[in-house]
mmCIF file of C-alpha atoms in Angstrom:
data_model
loop_
_atom_site.group_PDB
_atom_site.id
_atom_site.type_symbol
_atom_site.label_atom_id
_atom_site.label_comp_id
_atom_site.label_asym_id
_atom_site.label_seq_id
_atom_site.Cartn_x
_atom_site.Cartn_y
_atom_site.Cartn_z
ATOM 1 C CA MET A 1 5.434 -26.202 14.005
ATOM 2 C CA ASP A 2 8.298 -27.031 16.314
ATOM 3 C CA ILE A 3 10.696 -24.897 18.193
ATOM 4 C CA ASN A 4 13.391 -24.803 15.636
ATOM 5 C CA SER A 5 11.013 -23.319 13.114
ATOM 6 C CA ALA A 6 10.567 -20.467 15.678
ATOM 7 C CA ILE A 7 14.238 -19.946 16.488
ATOM 8 C CA THR A 8 15.695 -19.273 12.955
ATOM 9 C CA PRO A 9 13.264 -16.547 12.153
ATOM 10 C CA LEU A 10 13.770 -15.068 15.687
ATOM 11 C CA ILE A 11 17.437 -14.990 15.130
ATOM 12 C CA GLY A 12 17.136 -13.531 11.495
ATOM 13 C CA GLY A 13 14.718 -10.961 13.099
ATOM 14 C CA ALA A 14 17.201 -10.133 15.911
ATOM 15 C CA ILE A 15 19.995 -9.603 13.317
ATOM 16 C CA ILE A 16 17.832 -7.122 11.470
ATOM 17 C CA GLY A 17 17.174 -5.426 14.839
ATOM 18 C CA VAL A 18 20.904 -5.132 15.007
ATOM 19 C CA ALA A 19 21.331 -3.679 11.554
ATOM 20 C CA VAL A 20 18.613 -0.994 12.122
ATOM 21 C CA THR A 21 20.351 -0.181 15.511
ATOM 22 C CA LEU A 22 23.733 0.458 13.681
ATOM 23 C CA MET A 23 22.078 2.706 11.178
ATOM 24 C CA LEU A 24 20.374 4.771 14.021
ATOM 25 C CA PHE A 25 23.472 4.809 16.161
ATOM 26 C CA PHE A 26 26.001 5.970 13.559
ATOM 27 C CA ASN A 27 23.815 7.797 11.045
ATOM 28 C CA GLY A 28 20.798 8.756 13.152
ATOM 29 C CA ARG A 29 18.518 7.349 10.477
ATOM 30 C CA VAL A 30 15.659 4.963 10.234
ATOM 31 C CA THR A 31 16.226 1.958 8.118
ATOM 32 C CA GLY A 32 13.234 2.189 5.967
ATOM 33 C CA ILE A 33 13.889 0.557 2.628
ATOM 34 C CA SER A 34 10.970 1.957 0.580
ATOM 35 C CA GLY A 35 12.033 5.392 1.701
ATOM 36 C CA ILE A 36 15.667 4.815 1.049
ATOM 37 C CA ILE A 37 14.660 3.797 -2.653
ATOM 38 C CA SER A 38 12.127 6.475 -3.198
ATOM 39 C CA GLY A 39 14.500 9.058 -1.744
ATOM 40 C CA LEU A 40 16.859 8.276 -4.633
ATOM 41 C CA LEU A 41 13.910 9.187 -6.971
ATOM 42 C CA ASN A 42 13.346 12.645 -5.554
ATOM 43 C CA SER A 43 15.949 13.760 -3.166
ATOM 44 C CA PRO A 44 18.833 16.170 -3.702
ATOM 45 C CA LYS A 45 21.931 14.533 -4.964
ATOM 46 C CA SER A 46 23.868 15.280 -1.803
ATOM 47 C CA ASP A 47 21.614 12.909 0.169
ATOM 48 C CA SER A 48 22.152 10.063 -2.226
ATOM 49 C CA LEU A 49 25.368 8.334 -1.398
ATOM 50 C CA TRP A 50 24.348 6.488 1.831
ATOM 51 C CA ARG A 51 21.202 5.352 0.129
ATOM 52 C CA PHE A 52 23.231 3.749 -2.761
ATOM 53 C CA THR A 53 25.616 2.110 -0.502
ATOM 54 C CA PHE A 54 22.926 0.769 1.740
ATOM 55 C CA LEU A 55 21.228 -0.971 -1.365
ATOM 56 C CA ALA A 56 24.640 -2.128 -2.574
ATOM 57 C CA GLY A 57 25.039 -3.816 0.875
ATOM 58 C CA LEU A 58 21.698 -5.494 0.393
ATOM 59 C CA LEU A 59 22.694 -6.656 -3.013
ATOM 60 C CA VAL A 60 26.156 -7.939 -1.888
ATOM 61 C CA GLY A 61 24.451 -9.580 1.096
ATOM 62 C CA GLY A 62 22.178 -11.143 -1.601
ATOM 63 C CA ILE A 63 25.039 -12.363 -3.647
ATOM 64 C CA GLY A 64 26.698 -13.925 -0.587
ATOM 65 C CA LEU A 65 23.305 -15.756 0.293
ATOM 66 C CA LYS A 66 23.047 -16.883 -3.440
ATOM 67 C CA LEU A 67 26.656 -18.323 -3.404
ATOM 68 C CA PHE A 68 26.461 -20.176 0.053
ATOM 69 C CA GLU A 69 22.687 -20.875 0.649
ATOM 70 C CA PRO A 70 20.874 -20.589 -2.590
ATOM 71 C CA SER A 71 17.761 -22.176 -1.189
ATOM 72 C CA VAL A 72 16.902 -18.941 0.426
ATOM 73 C CA PHE A 73 15.737 -17.617 -2.854
ATOM 74 C CA GLU A 74 13.350 -20.413 -3.496
ATOM 75 C CA ASN A 75 9.974 -18.965 -4.962
ATOM 76 C CA THR A 76 7.251 -21.518 -4.727
ATOM 77 C CA SER A 77 4.454 -18.964 -4.478
ATOM 78 C CA GLY A 78 3.032 -19.982 -7.788
ATOM 79 C CA ARG A 79 2.161 -16.371 -8.557
ATOM 80 C CA SER A 80 2.370 -15.535 -12.391
ATOM 81 C CA LEU A 81 4.643 -12.856 -13.749
ATOM 82 C CA GLY A 82 1.707 -10.672 -14.439
ATOM 83 C CA ALA A 83 0.603 -10.806 -10.782
ATOM 84 C CA ILE A 84 4.072 -10.086 -9.641
ATOM 85 C CA ALA A 85 4.363 -7.079 -11.930
ATOM 86 C CA LEU A 86 0.961 -5.714 -10.551
ATOM 87 C CA ALA A 87 2.187 -6.553 -7.073
ATOM 88 C CA GLY A 88 5.438 -4.619 -7.547
ATOM 89 C CA PHE A 89 3.640 -1.588 -8.787
ATOM 90 C CA LEU A 90 1.122 -1.616 -5.965
ATOM 91 C CA VAL A 91 4.001 -2.035 -3.367
ATOM 92 C CA GLY A 92 5.877 0.925 -4.871
ATOM 93 C CA TYR A 93 2.860 3.302 -5.185
ATOM 94 C CA GLY A 94 1.465 2.260 -1.775
ATOM 95 C CA THR A 95 4.765 2.502 0.249
ATOM 96 C CA VAL A 96 5.574 6.028 -0.950
ATOM 97 C CA MET A 97 1.972 7.178 -0.331
ATOM 98 C CA GLY A 98 1.940 5.572 3.147
ATOM 99 C CA GLY A 99 5.380 6.641 4.023
ATOM 100 C CA GLY A 100 6.942 3.264 4.686
ATOM 101 C CA CYS A 101 7.014 -0.547 4.407
ATOM 102 C CA THR A 102 7.780 -3.565 6.561
ATOM 103 C CA SER A 103 11.167 -2.103 7.594
ATOM 104 C CA GLY A 104 10.306 1.534 8.200
ATOM 105 C CA HIS A 105 6.925 1.187 9.744
ATOM 106 C CA GLY A 106 6.849 -2.649 10.708
ATOM 107 C CA VAL A 107 10.408 -2.772 12.364
ATOM 108 C CA CYS A 108 11.717 0.906 13.154
ATOM 109 C CA GLY A 109 8.391 2.420 13.737
ATOM 110 C CA VAL A 110 6.828 -0.196 15.877
ATOM 111 C CA SER A 111 10.027 -0.436 17.942
ATOM 112 C CA ARG A 112 9.563 3.175 18.921
ATOM 113 C CA PHE A 113 5.851 2.726 19.537
ATOM 114 C CA SER A 114 5.022 5.252 16.750
ATOM 115 C CA ILE A 115 1.237 5.399 16.695
ATOM 116 C CA ARG A 116 1.339 5.975 12.810
ATOM 117 C CA SER A 117 3.609 3.042 12.278
ATOM 118 C CA LEU A 118 1.532 0.757 14.546
ATOM 119 C CA LEU A 119 -1.484 1.704 12.620
ATOM 120 C CA ALA A 120 0.119 1.397 9.216
ATOM 121 C CA THR A 121 1.552 -2.134 10.119
ATOM 122 C CA ALA A 122 -1.811 -3.241 11.224
ATOM 123 C CA THR A 123 -3.432 -2.012 7.956
ATOM 124 C CA PHE A 124 -0.972 -3.523 5.666
ATOM 125 C CA ILE A 125 -1.218 -7.025 7.384
ATOM 126 C CA PHE A 126 -4.904 -6.781 7.327
ATOM 127 C CA PHE A 127 -5.028 -5.837 3.695
ATOM 128 C CA GLY A 128 -2.357 -8.522 3.008
ATOM 129 C CA PHE A 129 -4.534 -11.100 4.547
ATOM 130 C CA ILE A 130 -7.526 -9.783 2.451
ATOM 131 C CA SER A 131 -5.380 -10.126 -0.659
ATOM 132 C CA VAL A 132 -4.231 -13.572 -0.093
ATOM 133 C CA THR A 133 -7.631 -14.751 0.830
ATOM 134 C CA ILE A 134 -9.261 -13.181 -2.242
ATOM 135 C CA ILE A 135 -6.523 -14.782 -4.408
ATOM 136 C CA LYS A 136 -7.023 -18.246 -2.842
ATOM 137 C CA PHE A 137 -10.766 -17.962 -3.374
ATOM 138 C CA VAL A 138 -10.453 -16.836 -7.084
ATOM 139 C CA THR A 139 -7.941 -19.555 -7.789
ATOM 140 C CA GLY A 140 -10.168 -22.078 -6.063
ATOM 141 C CA GLY A 141 -7.828 -22.889 -3.414
ATOM 142 C CA LEU A 142 -9.985 -22.032 -0.537
ATOM 143 C CA GLN A 143 -10.965 -25.275 0.951
ATOM 144 C CA MET B 1 34.127 4.832 8.667
ATOM 145 C CA ASN B 2 31.784 7.455 7.229
ATOM 146 C CA GLN B 3 28.013 7.285 6.850
ATOM 147 C CA ALA B 4 28.043 5.614 3.509
ATOM 148 C CA GLY B 5 30.274 2.851 4.724
ATOM 149 C CA ILE B 6 28.018 2.200 7.646
ATOM 150 C CA SER B 7 25.125 2.134 5.313
ATOM 151 C CA PHE B 8 26.826 -0.462 3.322
ATOM 152 C CA ILE B 9 27.429 -2.616 6.355
ATOM 153 C CA VAL B 10 23.780 -2.181 7.513
ATOM 154 C CA GLY B 11 22.469 -3.310 4.183
ATOM 155 C CA LEU B 12 24.808 -6.414 4.246
ATOM 156 C CA ILE B 13 23.690 -7.419 7.761
ATOM 157 C CA PHE B 14 20.045 -6.605 6.866
ATOM 158 C CA ALA B 15 20.299 -8.904 3.858
ATOM 159 C CA LEU B 16 21.679 -11.793 5.730
ATOM 160 C CA GLY B 17 18.948 -11.394 8.432
ATOM 161 C CA LEU B 18 16.437 -11.444 5.769
ATOM 162 C CA GLY B 19 17.854 -14.663 4.159
ATOM 163 C CA LEU B 20 18.257 -16.551 7.508
ATOM 164 C CA SER B 21 14.667 -15.725 8.578
ATOM 165 C CA GLY B 22 13.286 -16.921 5.370
ATOM 166 C CA MET B 23 11.689 -13.660 4.359
ATOM 167 C CA THR B 24 13.415 -13.805 0.844
ATOM 168 C CA GLN B 25 10.904 -16.566 0.205
ATOM 169 C CA PRO B 26 7.629 -15.149 -0.967
ATOM 170 C CA GLN B 27 5.604 -18.421 0.083
ATOM 171 C CA LYS B 28 6.615 -17.493 3.687
ATOM 172 C CA VAL B 29 5.227 -13.993 3.539
ATOM 173 C CA ILE B 30 1.992 -15.335 1.675
ATOM 174 C CA GLY B 31 1.949 -18.073 4.178
ATOM 175 C CA PHE B 32 1.826 -15.500 7.171
ATOM 176 C CA LEU B 33 -1.113 -13.726 5.487
ATOM 177 C CA ASP B 34 -3.047 -16.968 5.009
ATOM 178 C CA PHE B 35 -4.790 -17.885 8.287
ATOM 179 C CA SER B 36 -6.065 -21.173 6.816
ATOM 180 C CA ALA B 37 -2.462 -22.553 6.311
ATOM 181 C CA TRP B 38 -0.590 -20.280 8.789
ATOM 182 C CA ASP B 39 3.183 -19.926 8.739
ATOM 183 C CA PRO B 40 4.073 -17.766 11.694
ATOM 184 C CA SER B 41 7.799 -17.217 10.510
ATOM 185 C CA LEU B 42 7.195 -13.519 9.814
ATOM 186 C CA LEU B 43 5.617 -12.975 13.066
ATOM 187 C CA PHE B 44 8.762 -14.353 14.721
ATOM 188 C CA VAL B 45 10.934 -12.075 12.557
ATOM 189 C CA MET B 46 9.086 -9.021 13.626
ATOM 190 C CA VAL B 47 9.224 -10.097 17.260
ATOM 191 C CA GLY B 48 12.974 -10.732 17.058
ATOM 192 C CA ALA B 49 13.611 -7.434 15.321
ATOM 193 C CA VAL B 50 11.408 -5.296 17.647
ATOM 194 C CA ALA B 51 12.622 -7.048 20.838
ATOM 195 C CA VAL B 52 16.198 -5.870 19.878
ATOM 196 C CA HIS B 53 15.362 -2.485 18.510
ATOM 197 C CA ALA B 54 12.697 -1.505 21.123
ATOM 198 C CA ILE B 55 15.564 -1.638 23.632
ATOM 199 C CA THR B 56 18.301 -0.323 21.603
ATOM 200 C CA TYR B 57 16.286 2.685 20.331
ATOM 201 C CA ARG B 58 15.794 3.905 23.692
ATOM 202 C CA LEU B 59 19.461 3.403 24.748
ATOM 203 C CA VAL B 60 20.855 5.079 21.517
ATOM 204 C CA ARG B 61 18.346 8.023 21.767
ATOM 205 C CA ARG B 62 19.937 9.047 25.118
ATOM 206 C CA ARG B 63 22.816 10.412 23.135
ATOM 207 C CA SER B 64 22.349 13.941 22.065
ATOM 208 C CA SER B 65 23.193 13.107 18.396
ATOM 209 C CA PRO B 66 24.159 10.052 16.313
ATOM 210 C CA LEU B 67 27.924 9.230 16.205
ATOM 211 C CA LEU B 68 28.415 10.396 12.604
ATOM 212 C CA ASP B 69 25.731 13.158 12.220
ATOM 213 C CA ASN B 70 24.998 16.379 14.014
ATOM 214 C CA GLU B 71 21.209 15.475 14.405
ATOM 215 C CA TRP B 72 18.560 12.729 14.466
ATOM 216 C CA HIS B 73 16.481 11.946 11.180
ATOM 217 C CA VAL B 74 13.826 10.046 12.959
ATOM 218 C CA PRO B 75 10.269 10.683 12.056
ATOM 219 C CA GLN B 76 8.207 12.520 14.790
ATOM 220 C CA ARG B 77 4.822 12.826 13.369
ATOM 221 C CA LYS B 78 1.772 11.618 15.139
ATOM 222 C CA ASP B 79 -1.046 12.555 12.855
ATOM 223 C CA ILE B 80 -3.141 9.900 11.452
ATOM 224 C CA THR B 81 -4.055 10.696 7.819
ATOM 225 C CA LEU B 82 -6.020 9.094 5.059
ATOM 226 C CA ARG B 83 -2.797 9.114 3.040
ATOM 227 C CA LEU B 84 -1.128 6.841 5.659
ATOM 228 C CA ILE B 85 -3.851 4.335 5.903
ATOM 229 C CA MET B 86 -4.760 4.098 2.096
ATOM 230 C CA GLY B 87 -0.960 3.826 1.295
ATOM 231 C CA ALA B 88 -0.679 1.068 3.803
ATOM 232 C CA ALA B 89 -3.797 -0.692 2.409
ATOM 233 C CA ILE B 90 -2.373 -0.478 -1.231
ATOM 234 C CA PHE B 91 1.014 -1.737 -0.107
ATOM 235 C CA GLY B 92 -0.735 -4.672 1.846
ATOM 236 C CA ILE B 93 -2.645 -5.812 -1.254
ATOM 237 C CA GLY B 94 0.599 -5.785 -3.425
ATOM 238 C CA TRP B 95 2.475 -7.644 -0.556
ATOM 239 C CA GLY B 96 -0.084 -10.367 -0.402
ATOM 240 C CA LEU B 97 -0.291 -10.563 -4.347
ATOM 241 C CA GLY B 98 3.437 -10.911 -4.725
ATOM 242 C CA GLY B 99 4.914 -12.062 -1.373
ATOM 243 C CA PHE B 100 7.626 -9.502 -1.588
ATOM 244 C CA CYS B 101 8.134 -6.200 0.200
ATOM 245 C CA PRO B 102 10.876 -3.776 -0.920
ATOM 246 C CA GLY B 103 13.866 -5.182 1.196
ATOM 247 C CA PRO B 104 13.607 -8.782 0.302
ATOM 248 C CA ALA B 105 12.829 -7.935 -3.262
ATOM 249 C CA VAL B 106 15.959 -5.929 -3.674
ATOM 250 C CA THR B 107 18.078 -8.636 -1.886
ATOM 251 C CA ALA B 108 16.588 -11.268 -4.132
ATOM 252 C CA LEU B 109 17.767 -9.261 -7.294
ATOM 253 C CA ALA B 110 21.051 -11.087 -6.524
ATOM 254 C CA SER B 111 19.438 -14.377 -7.386
ATOM 255 C CA GLY B 112 18.773 -13.102 -10.879
ATOM 256 C CA GLU B 113 15.401 -14.566 -10.682
ATOM 257 C CA ILE B 114 13.036 -13.021 -13.274
ATOM 258 C CA ARG B 115 10.163 -12.474 -10.661
ATOM 259 C CA ALA B 116 12.431 -10.414 -8.341
ATOM 260 C CA ILE B 117 13.603 -8.321 -11.275
ATOM 261 C CA VAL B 118 10.121 -7.717 -12.516
ATOM 262 C CA PHE B 119 8.869 -6.840 -9.143
ATOM 263 C CA VAL B 120 11.594 -4.348 -8.427
ATOM 264 C CA VAL B 121 11.372 -2.641 -11.913
ATOM 265 C CA MET B 122 7.580 -2.336 -11.281
ATOM 266 C CA MET B 123 7.971 -1.116 -7.837
ATOM 267 C CA VAL B 124 10.177 1.662 -8.875
ATOM 268 C CA ILE B 125 7.557 2.581 -11.601
ATOM 269 C CA GLY B 126 4.846 2.626 -8.868
ATOM 270 C CA MET B 127 7.089 4.843 -6.707
ATOM 271 C CA LEU B 128 7.697 7.350 -9.640
ATOM 272 C CA LEU B 129 4.163 7.365 -10.638
ATOM 273 C CA PHE B 130 3.175 8.409 -7.137
ATOM 274 C CA ILE B 131 5.843 10.979 -6.779
ATOM 275 C CA LYS B 132 4.961 12.607 -10.178
ATOM 276 C CA THR B 133 1.199 12.562 -9.715
ATOM 277 C CA GLU B 134 0.989 13.174 -5.952
ATOM 278 C CA LYS B 135 0.127 16.886 -6.495
ATOM 279 C CA TYR B 136 -2.956 15.975 -8.311
ATOM 280 C CA LEU B 137 -4.373 13.761 -5.496
ATOM 281 C CA PRO B 138 -6.552 15.089 -2.757
ATOM 282 C CA LEU B 139 -4.454 13.903 -0.105
ATOM 283 C CA LYS B 140 -2.548 16.225 2.245
ATOM 284 C CA LYS B 141 0.949 15.275 2.994
#
């Protein structure tokens, strides 16, 4: 752990902070990605366009990363496709139930010191830790 | 520029922030949740994002309304519900299992990688299942 391994994620985080600020300043909205996606599944059509264009922006950004720095998509987690499928399902189900994910609760909610978001963030980090610890134990990786 | 255009730009910047900070790599997320081989990257990402937005949120909210809308759409609830905690717990379990949360997963779709695609498809199915079955659950809104 050296200083450079802290600076890059700090700058990346600050860029995310700028992005959510623009969304608030211009559109008056929280950049909660699970909410933006789930809103497309149950919201009136009149409220859909900005959600679509946001997701398009994420994808175009992803394509840019893929073209210029494909290493950012390295996935060496070793998780099986079955585990990934279950993970996706739980993340979808849980984020709609809990009204947010890492962006909505973790960044936007924590920034405005929302008690709900602070509690939700502490909860998903704690259960994420439990999840990773159990998986390590089951797969024999717990030294 | 209208709201949809701004949303596109926000998505674009957000994706670049995720990529630069390493959050599109599931092993970094899993590493953050693994205290025996801790990778603090995600903590720095959150500190960076919150340090900026905790200040800008207060500055922006001095305005009576956003630039392109008549009203704010910021959640104001303060009640702690079982639904909030259970949802966050279920999300956390899936987050640790896959190493993806919704933003990085959608961004990673651009890589064409099968795990990102399977994750996002199953995430949408999970969201739909909750939306469709919510009324049968003993959880108040």
